[in-house]
Amino acid sequence: MKNILFIIVLLVFSCKNDAEQKKETLTTETTYYFIRHAEKDKSDPTNKNPSLTKAGKLRAQNWANYFKTINLDAVYSTNYIRTMQTATPTAKEKQLDIKNYESKQEYYQAFKAQNKGKNVLVVGHSNTTPQFVNAVINQNVYKDINETENNNLFIVTINEDKITHKKTKVN
């Protein structure tokens, strides 16, 4: 009798674990939001790390407003003043620390693994943002962003092996 009871308990727990694992698999969706930094101050061409202009600071706040209703688990930025200033209003709104990243090809796969199942904002540059998106989607689709464009939003969603991506403009 004890053996039968043990087998029943074991089956109940086993079925429960299988159901929990299936539920977890079904809900493991990752969404990345990639943006380029807002308008930077170009008044000193020798300054390689300028701040945002007044318009850029306003755009950074507009990004925070855009992401207000979107759940974010992490905010990433390169370690430049303009990208950090672009990321800051959103990170503050979400009460998240900004994580720095280096835009290097060998970093991208580790980044994907580290953020699996999360919603993540990534703030980069006109050349690194499309490069990062291409690495995440495993395709060479997106080209460098024109220096005058600061309103591009790339959205990449990964659900199991299915990857969807799009580029849109947010004003």
CSV table of C-alpha atoms in Angstrom, one decimal:
chain,number,residue,atom,x,y,z
A,1,MET,CA,0.0,0.0,0.0
A,2,LYS,CA,2.8,2.4,0.8
A,3,ASN,CA,4.4,1.7,-2.6
A,4,ILE,CA,1.2,2.6,-4.4
A,5,LEU,CA,0.8,5.8,-2.4
A,6,PHE,CA,4.5,6.7,-3.2
A,7,ILE,CA,3.9,6.1,-6.9
A,8,ILE,CA,0.8,8.2,-6.9
A,9,VAL,CA,2.6,11.1,-5.1
A,10,LEU,CA,5.5,10.8,-7.5
A,11,LEU,CA,3.2,10.9,-10.5
A,12,VAL,CA,1.4,14.0,-9.2
A,13,PHE,CA,4.6,15.9,-8.7
A,14,SER,CA,6.0,14.7,-12.0
A,15,CYS,CA,2.8,15.9,-13.9
A,16,LYS,CA,3.0,19.2,-12.0
A,17,ASN,CA,6.6,19.7,-13.0
A,18,ASP,CA,5.9,18.9,-16.7
A,19,ALA,CA,3.0,21.4,-16.7
A,20,GLU,CA,5.1,24.1,-15.1
A,21,GLN,CA,7.9,23.5,-17.6
A,22,LYS,CA,5.5,23.6,-20.6
A,23,LYS,CA,4.0,26.8,-19.2
A,24,GLU,CA,7.5,28.3,-18.8
A,25,THR,CA,8.4,27.3,-22.4
A,26,LEU,CA,5.3,28.8,-23.8
A,27,THR,CA,5.8,32.1,-22.0
A,28,THR,CA,9.5,32.6,-22.7
A,29,GLU,CA,9.4,35.5,-25.1
A,30,THR,CA,12.2,38.0,-25.4
A,31,THR,CA,11.7,41.5,-26.8
A,32,TYR,CA,14.6,43.9,-27.6
A,33,TYR,CA,14.0,47.6,-28.3
A,34,PHE,CA,17.0,49.2,-30.0
A,35,ILE,CA,17.3,53.0,-30.4
A,36,ARG,CA,20.0,55.3,-31.3
A,37,HIS,CA,21.0,58.1,-29.0
A,38,ALA,CA,19.1,61.4,-29.3
A,39,GLU,CA,20.5,64.5,-30.9
A,40,LYS,CA,24.0,65.3,-29.9
A,41,ASP,CA,25.8,68.6,-29.6
A,42,LYS,CA,27.9,69.0,-32.8
A,43,SER,CA,29.3,72.5,-32.0
A,44,ASP,CA,32.8,71.2,-31.2
A,45,PRO,CA,33.8,68.7,-33.9
A,46,THR,CA,36.9,67.7,-31.8
A,47,ASN,CA,34.7,66.5,-29.0
A,48,LYS,CA,34.3,62.7,-29.3
A,49,ASN,CA,32.0,62.4,-26.4
A,50,PRO,CA,29.5,65.3,-26.5
A,51,SER,CA,26.3,65.7,-24.5
A,52,LEU,CA,22.8,65.9,-25.9
A,53,THR,CA,21.4,69.2,-27.2
A,54,LYS,CA,18.2,70.7,-25.8
A,55,ALA,CA,16.3,68.9,-28.5
A,56,GLY,CA,18.1,65.7,-27.7
A,57,LYS,CA,17.2,65.9,-24.0
A,58,LEU,CA,13.6,66.4,-25.0
A,59,ARG,CA,13.7,63.4,-27.3
A,60,ALA,CA,15.2,61.3,-24.4
A,61,GLN,CA,12.2,62.3,-22.3
A,62,ASN,CA,9.9,61.4,-25.2
A,63,TRP,CA,11.5,57.9,-25.3
A,64,ALA,CA,10.7,57.6,-21.6
A,65,ASN,CA,7.1,58.5,-22.4
A,66,TYR,CA,7.0,56.0,-25.2
A,67,PHE,CA,8.2,53.2,-22.9
A,68,LYS,CA,6.0,54.2,-20.0
A,69,THR,CA,3.5,51.5,-20.7
A,70,ILE,CA,6.0,48.9,-21.8
A,71,ASN,CA,7.4,46.5,-19.2
A,72,LEU,CA,11.2,46.7,-19.3
A,73,ASP,CA,13.5,44.4,-17.3
A,74,ALA,CA,16.8,46.1,-18.3
A,75,VAL,CA,18.2,49.2,-19.9
A,76,TYR,CA,21.5,49.0,-21.7
A,77,SER,CA,23.7,51.8,-23.0
A,78,THR,CA,27.2,52.2,-24.4
A,79,ASN,CA,29.4,54.2,-22.0
A,80,TYR,CA,29.1,57.6,-23.8
A,81,ILE,CA,27.5,60.7,-22.4
A,82,ARG,CA,24.9,61.0,-25.2
A,83,THR,CA,23.8,57.4,-25.0
A,84,MET,CA,23.6,57.5,-21.2
A,85,GLN,CA,21.7,60.7,-21.3
A,86,THR,CA,19.2,59.1,-23.8
A,87,ALA,CA,18.7,56.1,-21.6
A,88,THR,CA,18.5,57.9,-18.2
A,89,PRO,CA,14.9,59.2,-18.3
A,90,THR,CA,13.6,55.7,-19.3
A,91,ALA,CA,15.7,53.9,-16.7
A,92,LYS,CA,14.6,56.4,-14.0
A,93,GLU,CA,10.9,55.9,-15.0
A,94,LYS,CA,11.4,52.1,-14.7
A,95,GLN,CA,13.6,52.3,-11.6
A,96,LEU,CA,16.3,50.4,-13.4
A,97,ASP,CA,20.0,50.8,-13.4
A,98,ILE,CA,21.7,51.4,-16.8
A,99,LYS,CA,23.9,48.5,-17.7
A,100,ASN,CA,26.9,49.4,-20.0
A,101,TYR,CA,27.7,47.2,-22.9
A,102,GLU,CA,30.4,47.2,-25.5
A,103,SER,CA,29.3,47.0,-29.1
A,104,LYS,CA,31.4,44.0,-30.2
A,105,GLN,CA,30.4,41.0,-32.2
A,106,GLU,CA,31.6,38.5,-29.6
A,107,TYR,CA,29.4,40.2,-27.0
A,108,TYR,CA,26.1,39.7,-28.8
A,109,GLN,CA,25.4,36.0,-28.3
A,110,ALA,CA,26.2,36.3,-24.6
A,111,PHE,CA,23.9,39.3,-24.4
A,112,LYS,CA,21.1,37.2,-25.9
A,113,ALA,CA,21.6,34.4,-23.5
A,114,GLN,CA,21.8,36.7,-20.5
A,115,ASN,CA,18.5,38.4,-21.4
A,116,LYS,CA,16.4,35.5,-22.6
A,117,GLY,CA,12.8,35.9,-21.6
A,118,LYS,CA,13.2,39.6,-20.8
A,119,ASN,CA,12.1,42.9,-22.3
A,120,VAL,CA,15.2,45.0,-22.9
A,121,LEU,CA,16.0,48.5,-24.1
A,122,VAL,CA,19.4,49.0,-25.8
A,123,VAL,CA,20.7,52.5,-26.6
A,124,GLY,CA,23.5,52.7,-29.1
A,125,HIS,CA,24.8,54.7,-32.1
A,126,SER,CA,24.1,55.2,-35.8
A,127,ASN,CA,26.4,52.4,-36.8
A,128,THR,CA,26.3,50.0,-33.8
A,129,THR,CA,22.5,49.8,-33.3
A,130,PRO,CA,21.8,48.3,-36.7
A,131,GLN,CA,24.9,46.0,-36.3
A,132,PHE,CA,23.6,44.8,-33.0
A,133,VAL,CA,20.1,44.2,-34.4
A,134,ASN,CA,21.5,42.2,-37.3
A,135,ALA,CA,23.5,40.0,-34.9
A,136,VAL,CA,20.5,39.3,-32.7
A,137,ILE,CA,18.3,38.3,-35.7
A,138,ASN,CA,21.2,36.5,-37.4
A,139,GLN,CA,20.7,38.4,-40.7
A,140,ASN,CA,22.2,41.3,-42.4
A,141,VAL,CA,19.1,43.4,-42.9
A,142,TYR,CA,19.6,46.8,-41.4
A,143,LYS,CA,22.1,49.4,-42.5
A,144,ASP,CA,23.8,52.2,-40.6
A,145,ILE,CA,21.4,55.0,-39.5
A,146,ASN,CA,21.8,58.4,-41.2
A,147,GLU,CA,23.5,60.9,-38.8
A,148,THR,CA,20.3,63.1,-38.9
A,149,GLU,CA,17.9,60.3,-37.8
A,150,ASN,CA,17.3,60.0,-34.1
A,151,ASN,CA,13.8,58.5,-34.1
A,152,ASN,CA,14.4,54.9,-35.3
A,153,LEU,CA,13.1,52.1,-33.1
A,154,PHE,CA,14.0,48.5,-33.9
A,155,ILE,CA,11.9,45.9,-32.2
A,156,VAL,CA,13.0,42.3,-32.2
A,157,THR,CA,10.9,39.6,-30.6
A,158,ILE,CA,12.2,36.0,-30.1
A,159,ASN,CA,9.8,33.3,-29.1
A,160,GLU,CA,11.5,29.9,-29.1
A,161,ASP,CA,13.1,29.8,-32.5
A,162,LYS,CA,10.8,32.3,-34.2
A,163,ILE,CA,12.3,35.8,-34.6
A,164,THR,CA,10.3,38.7,-35.8
A,165,HIS,CA,11.7,42.2,-36.3
A,166,LYS,CA,10.8,45.6,-37.6
A,167,LYS,CA,12.0,49.1,-37.8
A,168,THR,CA,9.7,52.0,-37.2
A,169,LYS,CA,9.9,55.7,-36.5
A,170,VAL,CA,8.8,57.3,-33.3
A,171,ASN,CA,8.4,61.1,-33.2
